[in-house]
Coordinates of C-alpha atoms in Angstrom, one line a residue:
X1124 CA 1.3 11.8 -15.4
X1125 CA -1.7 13.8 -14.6
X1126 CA -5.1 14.0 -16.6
X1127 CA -4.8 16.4 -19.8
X1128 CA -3.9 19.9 -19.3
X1129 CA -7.1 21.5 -19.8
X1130 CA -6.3 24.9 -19.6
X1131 CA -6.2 26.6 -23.1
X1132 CA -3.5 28.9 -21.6
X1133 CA -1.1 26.8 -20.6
X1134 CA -1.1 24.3 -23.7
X1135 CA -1.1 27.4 -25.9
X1136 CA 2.3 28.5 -24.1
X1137 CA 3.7 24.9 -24.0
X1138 CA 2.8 24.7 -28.2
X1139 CA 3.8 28.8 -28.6
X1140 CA 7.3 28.0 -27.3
X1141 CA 8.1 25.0 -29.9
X1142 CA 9.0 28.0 -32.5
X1143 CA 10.7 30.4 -30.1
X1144 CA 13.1 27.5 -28.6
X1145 CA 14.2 26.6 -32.5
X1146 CA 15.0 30.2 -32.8
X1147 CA 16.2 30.1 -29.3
X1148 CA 19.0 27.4 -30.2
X1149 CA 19.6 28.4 -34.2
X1150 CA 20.7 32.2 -31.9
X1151 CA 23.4 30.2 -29.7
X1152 CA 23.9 27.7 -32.8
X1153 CA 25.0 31.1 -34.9
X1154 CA 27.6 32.0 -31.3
X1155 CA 29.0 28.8 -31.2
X1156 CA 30.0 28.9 -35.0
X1157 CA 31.5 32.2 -34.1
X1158 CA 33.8 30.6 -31.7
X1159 CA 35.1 28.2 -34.3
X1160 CA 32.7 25.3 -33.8
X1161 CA 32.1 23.3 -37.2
X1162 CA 28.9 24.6 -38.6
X1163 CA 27.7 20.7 -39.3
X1164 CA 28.1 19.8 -35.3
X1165 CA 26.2 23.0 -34.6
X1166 CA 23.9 22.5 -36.9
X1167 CA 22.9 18.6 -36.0
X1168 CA 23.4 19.5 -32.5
X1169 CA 20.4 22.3 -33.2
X1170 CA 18.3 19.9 -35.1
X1171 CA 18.5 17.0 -32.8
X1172 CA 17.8 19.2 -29.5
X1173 CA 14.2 20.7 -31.8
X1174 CA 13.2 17.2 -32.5
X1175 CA 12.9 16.1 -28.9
X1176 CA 11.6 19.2 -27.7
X1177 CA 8.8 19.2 -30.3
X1178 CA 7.9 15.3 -30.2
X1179 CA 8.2 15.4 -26.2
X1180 CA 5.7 18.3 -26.0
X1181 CA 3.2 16.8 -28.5
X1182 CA 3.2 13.6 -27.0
X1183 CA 3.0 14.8 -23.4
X1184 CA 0.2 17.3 -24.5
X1185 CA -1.7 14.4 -26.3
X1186 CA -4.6 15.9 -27.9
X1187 CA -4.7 17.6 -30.8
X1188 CA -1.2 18.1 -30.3
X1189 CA 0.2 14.2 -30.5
X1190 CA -2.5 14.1 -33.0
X1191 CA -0.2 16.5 -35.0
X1192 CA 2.9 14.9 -34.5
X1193 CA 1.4 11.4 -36.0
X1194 CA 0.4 13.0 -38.9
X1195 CA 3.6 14.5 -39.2
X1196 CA 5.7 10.9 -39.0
X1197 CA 4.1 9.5 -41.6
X1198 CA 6.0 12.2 -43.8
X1199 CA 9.1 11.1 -42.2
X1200 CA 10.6 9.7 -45.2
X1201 CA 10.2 12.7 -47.1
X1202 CA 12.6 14.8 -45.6
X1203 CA 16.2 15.3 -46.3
X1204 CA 18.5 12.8 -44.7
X1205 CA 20.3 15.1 -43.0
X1206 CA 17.0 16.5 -41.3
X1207 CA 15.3 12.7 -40.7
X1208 CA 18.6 11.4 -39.2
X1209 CA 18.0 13.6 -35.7
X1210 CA 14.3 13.6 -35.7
X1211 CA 13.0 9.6 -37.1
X1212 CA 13.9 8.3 -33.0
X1213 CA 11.6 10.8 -31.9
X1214 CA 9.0 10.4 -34.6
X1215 CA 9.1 6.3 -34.2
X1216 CA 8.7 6.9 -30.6
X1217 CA 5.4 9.1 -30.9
X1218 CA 4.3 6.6 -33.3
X1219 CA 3.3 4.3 -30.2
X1220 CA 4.0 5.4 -27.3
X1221 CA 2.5 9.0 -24.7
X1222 CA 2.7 9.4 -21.3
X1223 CA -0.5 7.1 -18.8
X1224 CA -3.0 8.6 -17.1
X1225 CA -3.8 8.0 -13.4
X1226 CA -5.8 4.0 -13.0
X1227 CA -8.4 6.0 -10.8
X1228 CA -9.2 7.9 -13.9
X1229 CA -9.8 5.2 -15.8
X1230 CA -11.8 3.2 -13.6
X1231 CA -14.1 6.3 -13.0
X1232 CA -14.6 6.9 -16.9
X1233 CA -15.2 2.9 -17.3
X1234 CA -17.8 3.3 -14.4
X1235 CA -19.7 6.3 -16.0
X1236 CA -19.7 4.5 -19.8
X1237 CA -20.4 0.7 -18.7
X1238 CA -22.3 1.2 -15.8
X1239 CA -21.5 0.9 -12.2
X1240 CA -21.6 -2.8 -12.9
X1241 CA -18.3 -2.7 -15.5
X1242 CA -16.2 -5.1 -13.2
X1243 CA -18.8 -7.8 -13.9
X1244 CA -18.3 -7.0 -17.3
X1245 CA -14.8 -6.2 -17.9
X1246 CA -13.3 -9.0 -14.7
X1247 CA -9.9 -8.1 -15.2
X1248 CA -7.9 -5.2 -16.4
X1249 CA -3.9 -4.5 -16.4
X1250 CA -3.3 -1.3 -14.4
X1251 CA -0.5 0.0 -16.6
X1252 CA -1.4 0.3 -20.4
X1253 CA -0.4 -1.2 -23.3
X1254 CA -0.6 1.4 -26.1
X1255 CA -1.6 5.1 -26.5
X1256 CA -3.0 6.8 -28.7
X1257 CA -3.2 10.8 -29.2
X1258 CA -6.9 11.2 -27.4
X1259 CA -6.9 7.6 -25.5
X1260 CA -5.3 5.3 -23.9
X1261 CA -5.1 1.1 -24.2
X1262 CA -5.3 -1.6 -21.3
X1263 CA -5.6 -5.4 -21.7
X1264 CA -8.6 -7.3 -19.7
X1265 CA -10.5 -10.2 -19.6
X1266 CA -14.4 -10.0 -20.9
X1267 CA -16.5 -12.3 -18.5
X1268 CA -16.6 -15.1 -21.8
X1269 CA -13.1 -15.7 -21.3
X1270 CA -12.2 -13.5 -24.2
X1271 CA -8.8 -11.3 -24.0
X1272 CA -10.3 -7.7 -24.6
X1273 CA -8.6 -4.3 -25.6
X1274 CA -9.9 -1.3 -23.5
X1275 CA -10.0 1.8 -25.2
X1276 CA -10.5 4.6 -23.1
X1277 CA -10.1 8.6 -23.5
X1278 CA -8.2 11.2 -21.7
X1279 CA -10.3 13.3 -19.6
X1280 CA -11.0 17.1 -21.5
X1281 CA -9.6 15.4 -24.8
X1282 CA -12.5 16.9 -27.0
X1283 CA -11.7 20.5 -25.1
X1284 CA -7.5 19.7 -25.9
X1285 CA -7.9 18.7 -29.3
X1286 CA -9.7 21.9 -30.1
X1287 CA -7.9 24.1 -28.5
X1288 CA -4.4 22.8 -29.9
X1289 CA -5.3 22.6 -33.3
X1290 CA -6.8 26.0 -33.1
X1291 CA -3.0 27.4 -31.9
X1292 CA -1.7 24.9 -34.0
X1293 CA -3.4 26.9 -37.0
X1294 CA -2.2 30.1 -36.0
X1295 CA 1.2 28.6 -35.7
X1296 CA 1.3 26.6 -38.9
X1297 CA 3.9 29.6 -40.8
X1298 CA 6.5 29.6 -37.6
X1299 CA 6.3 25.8 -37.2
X1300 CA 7.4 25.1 -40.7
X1301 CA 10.6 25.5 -40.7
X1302 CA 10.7 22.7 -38.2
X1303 CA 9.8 20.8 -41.3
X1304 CA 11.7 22.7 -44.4
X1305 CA 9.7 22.2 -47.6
X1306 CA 6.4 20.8 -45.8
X1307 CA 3.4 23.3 -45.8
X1308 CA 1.8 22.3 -42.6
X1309 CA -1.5 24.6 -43.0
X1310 CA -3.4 22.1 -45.0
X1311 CA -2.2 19.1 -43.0
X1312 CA -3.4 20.7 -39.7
X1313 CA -6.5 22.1 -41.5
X1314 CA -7.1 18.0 -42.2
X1315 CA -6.6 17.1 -38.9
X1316 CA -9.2 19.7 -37.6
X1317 CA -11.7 18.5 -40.2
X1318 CA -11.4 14.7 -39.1
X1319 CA -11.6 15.7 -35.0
X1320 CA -14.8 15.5 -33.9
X1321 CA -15.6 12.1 -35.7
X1322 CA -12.3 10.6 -34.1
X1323 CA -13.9 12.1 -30.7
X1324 CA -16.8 9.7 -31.0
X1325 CA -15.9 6.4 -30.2
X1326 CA -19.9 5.0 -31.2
X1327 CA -19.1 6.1 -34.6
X1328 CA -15.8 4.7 -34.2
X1329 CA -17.0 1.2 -33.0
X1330 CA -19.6 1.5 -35.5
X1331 CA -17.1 1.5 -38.7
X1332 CA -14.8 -0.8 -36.7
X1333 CA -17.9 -3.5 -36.6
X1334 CA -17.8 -3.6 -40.6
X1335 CA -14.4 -3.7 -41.3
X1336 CA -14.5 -7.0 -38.7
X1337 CA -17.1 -9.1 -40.4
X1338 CA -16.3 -8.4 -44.2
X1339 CA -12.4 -8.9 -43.4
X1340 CA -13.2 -12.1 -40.4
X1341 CA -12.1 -14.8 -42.5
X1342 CA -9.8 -13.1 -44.4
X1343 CA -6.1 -14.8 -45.1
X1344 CA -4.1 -11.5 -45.2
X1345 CA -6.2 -9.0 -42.7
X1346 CA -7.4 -8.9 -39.0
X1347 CA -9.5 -6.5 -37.4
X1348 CA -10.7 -7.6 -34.2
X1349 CA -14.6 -7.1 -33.2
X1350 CA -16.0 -4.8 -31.4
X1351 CA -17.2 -6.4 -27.4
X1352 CA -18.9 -2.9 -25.8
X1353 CA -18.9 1.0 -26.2
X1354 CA -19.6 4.4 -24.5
X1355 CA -19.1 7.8 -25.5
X1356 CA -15.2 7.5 -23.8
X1357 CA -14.9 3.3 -23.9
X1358 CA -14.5 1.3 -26.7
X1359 CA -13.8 -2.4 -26.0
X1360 CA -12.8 -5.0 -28.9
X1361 CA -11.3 -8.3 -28.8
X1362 CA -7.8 -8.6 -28.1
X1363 CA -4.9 -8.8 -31.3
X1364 CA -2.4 -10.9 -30.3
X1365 CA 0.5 -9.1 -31.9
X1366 CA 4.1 -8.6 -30.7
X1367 CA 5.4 -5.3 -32.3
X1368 CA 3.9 -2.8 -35.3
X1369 CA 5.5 -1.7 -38.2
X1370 CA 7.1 1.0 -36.4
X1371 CA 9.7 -2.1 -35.4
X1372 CA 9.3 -3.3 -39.4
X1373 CA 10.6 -0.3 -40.5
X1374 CA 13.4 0.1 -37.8
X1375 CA 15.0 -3.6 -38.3
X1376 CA 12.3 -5.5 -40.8
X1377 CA 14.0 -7.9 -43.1
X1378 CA 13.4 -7.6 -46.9
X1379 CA 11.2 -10.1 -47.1
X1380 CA 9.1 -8.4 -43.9
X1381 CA 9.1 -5.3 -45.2
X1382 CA 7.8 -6.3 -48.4
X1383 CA 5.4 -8.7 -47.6
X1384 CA 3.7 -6.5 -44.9
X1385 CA 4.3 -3.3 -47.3
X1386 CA 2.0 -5.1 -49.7
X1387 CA -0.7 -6.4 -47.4
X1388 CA -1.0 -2.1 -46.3
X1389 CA -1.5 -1.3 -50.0
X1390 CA -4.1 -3.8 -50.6
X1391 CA -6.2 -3.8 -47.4
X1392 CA -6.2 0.3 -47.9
X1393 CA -7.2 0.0 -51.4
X1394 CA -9.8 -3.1 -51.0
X1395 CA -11.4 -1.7 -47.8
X1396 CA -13.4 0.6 -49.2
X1397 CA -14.6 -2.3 -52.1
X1398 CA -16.1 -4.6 -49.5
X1399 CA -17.2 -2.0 -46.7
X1400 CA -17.6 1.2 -48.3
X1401 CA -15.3 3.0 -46.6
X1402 CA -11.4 3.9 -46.4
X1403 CA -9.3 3.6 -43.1
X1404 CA -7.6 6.9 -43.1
X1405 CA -5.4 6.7 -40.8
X1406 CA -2.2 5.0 -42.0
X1407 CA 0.4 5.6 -39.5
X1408 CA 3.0 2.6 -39.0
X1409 CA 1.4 2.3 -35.3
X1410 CA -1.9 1.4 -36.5
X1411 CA -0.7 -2.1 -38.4
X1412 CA 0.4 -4.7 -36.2
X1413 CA 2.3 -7.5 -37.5
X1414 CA 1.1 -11.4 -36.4
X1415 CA 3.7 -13.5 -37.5
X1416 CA 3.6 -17.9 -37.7
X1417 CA 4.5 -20.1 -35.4
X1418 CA 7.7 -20.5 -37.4
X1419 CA 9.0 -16.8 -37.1
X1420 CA 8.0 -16.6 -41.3
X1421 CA 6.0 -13.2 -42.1
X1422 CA 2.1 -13.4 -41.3
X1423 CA -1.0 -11.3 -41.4
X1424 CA -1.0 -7.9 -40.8
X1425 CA -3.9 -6.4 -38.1
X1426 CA -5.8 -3.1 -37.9
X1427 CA -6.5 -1.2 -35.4
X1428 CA -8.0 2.3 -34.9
X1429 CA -10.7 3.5 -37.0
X1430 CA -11.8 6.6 -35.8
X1431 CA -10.6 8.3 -38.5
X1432 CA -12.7 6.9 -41.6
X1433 CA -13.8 7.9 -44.6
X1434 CA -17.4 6.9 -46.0
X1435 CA -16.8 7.2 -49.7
X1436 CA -20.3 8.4 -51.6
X1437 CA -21.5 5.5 -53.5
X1438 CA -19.2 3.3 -51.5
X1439 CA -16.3 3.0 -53.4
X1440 CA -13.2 5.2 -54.7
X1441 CA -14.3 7.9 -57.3
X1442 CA -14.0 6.6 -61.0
X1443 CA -12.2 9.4 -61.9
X1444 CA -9.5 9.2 -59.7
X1445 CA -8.4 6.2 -61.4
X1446 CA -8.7 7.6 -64.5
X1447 CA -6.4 10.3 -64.2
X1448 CA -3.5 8.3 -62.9
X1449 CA -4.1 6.0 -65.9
X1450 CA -4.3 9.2 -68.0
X1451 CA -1.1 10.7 -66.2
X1452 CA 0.6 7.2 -67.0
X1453 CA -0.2 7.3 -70.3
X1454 CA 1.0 11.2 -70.7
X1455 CA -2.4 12.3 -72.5
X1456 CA -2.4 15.4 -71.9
X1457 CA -6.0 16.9 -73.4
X1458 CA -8.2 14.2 -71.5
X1459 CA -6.3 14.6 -68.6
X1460 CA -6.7 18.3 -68.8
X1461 CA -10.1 17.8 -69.7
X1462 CA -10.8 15.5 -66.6
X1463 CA -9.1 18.1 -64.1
X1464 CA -10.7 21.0 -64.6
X1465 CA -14.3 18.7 -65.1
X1466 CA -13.2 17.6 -61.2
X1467 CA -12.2 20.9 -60.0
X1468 CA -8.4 20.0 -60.1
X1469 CA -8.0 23.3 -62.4
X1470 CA -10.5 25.9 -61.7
X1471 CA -12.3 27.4 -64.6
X1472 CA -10.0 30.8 -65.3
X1473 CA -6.5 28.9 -64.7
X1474 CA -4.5 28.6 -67.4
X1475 CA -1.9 25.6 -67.4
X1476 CA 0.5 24.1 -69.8
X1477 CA -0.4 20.7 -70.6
X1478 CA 3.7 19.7 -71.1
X1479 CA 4.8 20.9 -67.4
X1480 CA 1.5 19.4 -66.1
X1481 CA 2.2 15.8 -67.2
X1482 CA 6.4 16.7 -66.4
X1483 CA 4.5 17.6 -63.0
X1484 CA 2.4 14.8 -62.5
X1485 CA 4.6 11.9 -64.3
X1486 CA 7.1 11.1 -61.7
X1487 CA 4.3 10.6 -58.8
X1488 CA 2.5 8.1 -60.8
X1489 CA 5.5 6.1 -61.4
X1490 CA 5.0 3.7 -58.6
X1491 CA 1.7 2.4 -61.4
X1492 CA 3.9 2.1 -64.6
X1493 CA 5.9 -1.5 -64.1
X1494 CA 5.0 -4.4 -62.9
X1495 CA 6.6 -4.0 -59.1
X1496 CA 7.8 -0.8 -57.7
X1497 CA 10.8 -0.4 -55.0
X1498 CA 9.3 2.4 -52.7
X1499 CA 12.6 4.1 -51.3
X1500 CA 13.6 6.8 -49.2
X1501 CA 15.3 8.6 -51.8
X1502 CA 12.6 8.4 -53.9
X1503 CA 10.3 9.8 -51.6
X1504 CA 12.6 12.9 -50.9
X1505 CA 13.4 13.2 -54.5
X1506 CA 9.7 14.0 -55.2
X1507 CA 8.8 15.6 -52.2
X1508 CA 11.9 18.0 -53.6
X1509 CA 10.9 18.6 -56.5
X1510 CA 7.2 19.6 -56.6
X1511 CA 8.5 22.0 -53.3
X1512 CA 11.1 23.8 -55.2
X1513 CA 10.6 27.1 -56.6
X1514 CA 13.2 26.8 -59.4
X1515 CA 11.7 23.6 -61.1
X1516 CA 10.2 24.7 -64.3
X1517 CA 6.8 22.8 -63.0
X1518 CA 6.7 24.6 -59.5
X1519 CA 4.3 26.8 -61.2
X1520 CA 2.1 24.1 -61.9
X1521 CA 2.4 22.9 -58.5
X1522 CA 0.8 26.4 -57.1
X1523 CA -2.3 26.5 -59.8
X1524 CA -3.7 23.0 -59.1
X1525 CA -6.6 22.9 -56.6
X1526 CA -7.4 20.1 -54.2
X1527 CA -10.9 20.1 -54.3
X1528 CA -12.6 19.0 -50.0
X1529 CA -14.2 15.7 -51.4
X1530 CA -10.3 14.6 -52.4
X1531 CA -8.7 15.7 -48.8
X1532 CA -9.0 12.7 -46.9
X1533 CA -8.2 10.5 -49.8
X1534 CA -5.3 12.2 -50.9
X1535 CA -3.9 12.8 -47.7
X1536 CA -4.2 8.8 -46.8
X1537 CA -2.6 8.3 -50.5
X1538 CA 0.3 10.3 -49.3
X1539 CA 0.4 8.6 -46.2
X1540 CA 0.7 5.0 -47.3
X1541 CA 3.4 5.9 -49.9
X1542 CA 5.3 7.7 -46.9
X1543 CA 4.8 4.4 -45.1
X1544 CA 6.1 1.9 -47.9
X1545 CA 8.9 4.5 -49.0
X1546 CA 9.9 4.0 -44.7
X1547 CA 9.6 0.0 -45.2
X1548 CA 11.3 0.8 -48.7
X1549 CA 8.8 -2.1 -49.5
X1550 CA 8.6 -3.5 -53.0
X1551 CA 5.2 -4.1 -54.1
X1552 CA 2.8 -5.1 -57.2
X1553 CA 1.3 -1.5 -57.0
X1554 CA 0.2 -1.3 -60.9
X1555 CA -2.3 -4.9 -60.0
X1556 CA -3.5 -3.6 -56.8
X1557 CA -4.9 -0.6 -58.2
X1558 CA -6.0 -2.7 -61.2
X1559 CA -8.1 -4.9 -58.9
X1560 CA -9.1 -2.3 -56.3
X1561 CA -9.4 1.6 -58.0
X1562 CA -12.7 2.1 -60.1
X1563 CA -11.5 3.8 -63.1
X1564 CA -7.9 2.6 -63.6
X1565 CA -8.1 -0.1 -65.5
X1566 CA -7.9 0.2 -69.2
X1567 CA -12.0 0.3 -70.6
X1568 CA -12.4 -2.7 -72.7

């Protein structure tokens, strides 16, 4: 595997002929049905040959295009079974895995960022790596304490690749989508474009990664390993003994796995932000690593990768966002309209009827309304159905409501982490979580 393609030309054509190779195949798919194939074998034949072609080109392109593709899996569960059958291989896949680069490469960056001196530093390294990620890639080694170390390092003209794909990735977002029927993929790419330059720079990463490690270190539930040394293209932290992510969880988890790690996801994303001021935002299945005891029994769950961040203002979750999924709960409709349009929700000249906005909003709150909620599948596509459908009374309500910028990150890591526990199909004490963790949720006294 070579360094990144760093010519805008050529990843542009690689990412311009993911639309034209669907309608390449649905063509021949259509002559094939012609000749008396069954439509259904044409059909999965057409989807499964699309889902490797599109997670094999984001992954091999890395950069903003893997980047893409990751945000894309955690929305995996959302889709319509007959559409996540062909593609969740390929999606798990992305989830932790891309293509090396070249050891020379790596040893030249780690000379640059740690100094010519790095192999006193860093005294050994593995050659091949061990995880990677859509702008770097991972390699275990030895610190010269003794101490196991991760090395982080990024893909040579990542900053210039990230830009560039999500830029064609923009102007591709309408011929993409029906890749993805029922996803709009404009926003989600708009997100990722936001969030790139911040994931670029691993000082700011190492820096957030630093708090998370002391105000979770003695934690019983949550690891984040420490940061050991950083450059602009290295980040080194201690090593996390772990022997799978819950990419494998999700895949062939037992029920007690999948809830007991389900529920350590949901609380570390929603206390985070109470004890450091700021929300991991980045909830992919590839990012958790699972730690299990000595007797095979479920264990702690470990976090890695926090370049994408979000540093709440005042440090915590807005109030108001807990309030209106109590309010939502509860079904009152003039407070919750009232709280809405205070937050920019519903702009100033829309008009909305307060019935089909609680009939809107009811069903995603569900998850806070008994005492444990079984996150499924079907659930998951049963929503995601609903508020995409044009003949549901409530669709109208659906294209009226405004997502205001401060809300993007933390609604799109809300989504996220449901996607992930409606994967796991976890069961979980979401209603106390949020009780203990979301300012604003709990009912005043």
């Amino acid at each position: 595997m070579v360094d990144l393609p760093r010519k805008a030309a050529a990843r542009t054509a690689r990412l311009a002929a993911l639309p034209l190779g669907y309608a390449g195949r649905s063509a021949m798919g259509l002559g094939r049905r012609l000749g008396g194939a069954p439509a259904e074998q044409v059909l999965d034949d057409i989807q499964a040959k699309t889902a490797e072609q599109l997670f094999r080109t984001l992954g091999e392109l890395k950069g903003g295009a893997m980047k893409f593709g990751q945000a894309l899996s955690i929305f995996e569960s959302a889709l319509p079974e007959e559409l996540a059958g062909p593609y969740r291989e390929q999606l798990t896949r992305l989830q932790d895995s891309a293509p090396p680069m070249p050891t020379r490469t790596v040893r030249e960056t780690l000379a640059r960022d740690l100094g010519a001196d790095w192999k006193d530093k860093l005294v050994w390294l593995d050659g091949a790596p061990t995880a990677a990620a859509s702008i770097g890639q991972v390699h275990k080694g030895r610190w010269h304490d003794g101490r196991e170390v991760a090395v982080k390092v990024q893909y040579p003209g990542a900053g210039e690749a990230l830009r560039s794909d999500l830029k064609q990735l923009a102007r591709l977002a309408r011929t993409i989508g029906p890749l993805f029927p029922g996803m709009d993929i404009k926003p989600l790419v708009e997100e990722v474009q936001a969030r790139a330059e911040d994931e670029l720079d691993y000082r700011l990463e190492a820096e957030a990664q630093r708090a998370f490690a002391e105000v979770f270190r003695d934690d019983p539930d949550i690891v984040v390993p420490d940061v050991v040394d950083v450059g602009p293209a290295v980040l080194v932290t201690e090593w996390l003994d772990s022997d799978s992510s819950l990419a494998r969880i999700i895949r062939d988890g037992t029920v007690e796995e999948r809830n007991h790690y389900g529920e350590l996801m949901v609380k570390f994303l929603f206390e985070g932000p109470t004890r450091t001021g700021m929300l991991h935002a980045d909830p992919h299945p590839g990012n958790y690593r699972i730690i299990p005891t000595r007797d095979g029994s479920p264990g702690k769950l470990g976090v890695l990768d926090f370049g994408a961040v979000a540093r709440l203002p005042g440090g915590k979750f807005p109030e108001v966002m807990g309030r209106l999924i109590r309010l939502t709960a509860l079904a009152d409709k003039e407070p919750l309209m009232a709280e809405l349009r205070r937050e920019g929700f519903i702009k100033d000249k829309v008009k909305l009827d307060p019935d089909l906005l609680v009939d809107y909003l009811s069903p995603l709150v569900e998850p806070t309304m008994v005492e444990r909620f079984q996150f499924t599948r079907a659930w998951m596509r049963e929503q995601f159905a609903r508020i995409n459908n044009p003949r549901e009374p409530t669709y109208t309500v659906a294209i009226k409501l405004n997502l205001p910028p401060s809300y993007m990150l933390i609604h799109r890591t809300w989504i996220g982490g449901i996607g992930v526990l409606s994967q796991l199909e976890a069961e979980a004490p979401f209603r106390q979580i949020l009780t203990d963790y979301l300012p604003g949720f709990a009912e005043p006294e």
